[in-house]
Amino acid sequence: EAQVTQNPRYLITVTGKKLTVTCSQNMNHEYMSWYRQDPGLGLRQIYYSMNVEVTDKGDVPEGYKVSRKEKRNFPLILESPSPNQTSLYFCASSLRLASSTDTQYFGPGTRLTVL
Amino acid sequence: DAKTTQPPSMDCAEGRAANLPCNHSTISGNEYVYWYRQIHSQGPQYIIHGLKNNETNEMASLIITEDRKSSTLILPHATLRDTAVYYCIVTGPRGAGSYQLTFGKGTKLSVIP
């Protein structure tokens, strides 16, 4: 089954404790992206990757890192989480998102709470 | 990317057509109109997209005005499972051929029995 998976689905952590949220897709998609969703603010893009070893900042990249060493994986790294990073996080992928037939497929979400 | 304006909420009776409007008066010639929806806190789900012509698929129809400054998503026979937040997104290429999706606040559609 074609899908985007994220782990963990729920995480409660403390300020400053490094964490990684994994994202994996099995559709051989080139383009992957991370979003965060906060009440009243909609979804905002954190980082995106157009292919292996190619990443770029989205609209709210501060406090986050990403890597794209393999095509299928795009982990989101919080080196020193802070309470303002408490949010619902979504990973997404698409074939290229550069043609009229590309759409983004979203993972189930990771609810992160930073105390 | 062009900004979009959607009503914050709408109601629709079950079994009736739901017509969700979106204004995108600053859309440029190479920008597409995409619609996604998000049911509760699940990941957003793609519905449909178009450039100039009206489009239809198994989920919905997309009507784009001739001047492309507005569009309407039509769910022909709304069911309770269509209750969700619907996002209208206008996007075009942003460097090296990549497209970005910027999600606004969307329209909360409530389908009422």
Tab-separated table of C-alpha atoms in Angstrom, chain A residues 31 35 37 40 42-43 45 48 50 59 88 90 97-104 106-108 111, chain B residues 32 34 36 38 41-46 49 87 94-105:
chain	number	residue	atom	x	y	z
A	31	TYR	CA	9.794	15.599	-3.140
A	35	TYR	CA	4.661	20.954	8.022
A	37	GLN	CA	-0.063	22.785	12.290
A	40	GLY	CA	-5.643	29.310	14.079
A	42	GLY	CA	-3.208	26.439	9.474
A	43	LEU	CA	-0.366	24.331	8.107
A	45	GLN	CA	5.921	24.432	5.868
A	48	TYR	CA	11.311	20.564	2.056
A	50	MET	CA	13.459	18.093	-3.812
A	59	ASP	CA	8.309	29.286	5.978
A	88	LEU	CA	1.031	18.675	15.235
A	90	PHE	CA	2.908	16.305	9.166
A	97	LEU	CA	5.229	18.537	-7.471
A	98	ALA	CA	6.320	20.160	-10.691
A	99	SER	CA	3.661	19.042	-13.081
A	100	SER	CA	-0.087	19.189	-13.321
A	101	THR	CA	-0.449	15.613	-12.164
A	102	ASP	CA	1.545	15.747	-8.952
A	103	THR	CA	-0.208	15.783	-5.623
A	104	GLN	CA	1.101	15.645	-2.077
A	106	PHE	CA	0.453	13.301	3.815
A	107	GLY	CA	1.407	11.114	6.736
A	108	PRO	CA	-0.885	10.564	9.730
A	111	ARG	CA	1.596	15.186	17.993
B	32	TYR	CA	-2.674	26.030	-10.275
B	34	TYR	CA	-5.489	22.903	-5.573
B	36	TYR	CA	-7.206	19.556	-0.048
B	38	GLN	CA	-8.416	17.623	6.494
B	41	SER	CA	-6.524	15.980	12.903
B	42	GLN	CA	-5.675	13.503	10.158
B	43	GLY	CA	-3.189	14.306	7.417
B	44	PRO	CA	-4.587	16.499	4.638
B	45	GLN	CA	-6.054	14.640	1.695
B	46	TYR	CA	-5.801	15.728	-1.910
B	49	HIS	CA	-6.680	20.599	-8.867
B	87	TYR	CA	-8.213	24.216	1.875
B	94	ARG	CA	9.194	28.439	-7.033
B	95	GLY	CA	12.710	27.964	-8.278
B	96	ALA	CA	14.074	24.904	-10.060
B	97	GLY	CA	10.579	23.807	-11.024
B	98	SER	CA	9.339	22.968	-7.546
B	99	TYR	CA	5.876	23.906	-6.397
B	100	GLN	CA	5.056	24.822	-2.817
B	101	LEU	CA	1.759	24.392	-1.076
B	102	THR	CA	0.854	27.124	1.393
B	103	PHE	CA	-2.140	26.176	3.511
B	104	GLY	CA	-4.350	28.972	4.844
B	105	LYS	CA	-7.106	28.567	7.399
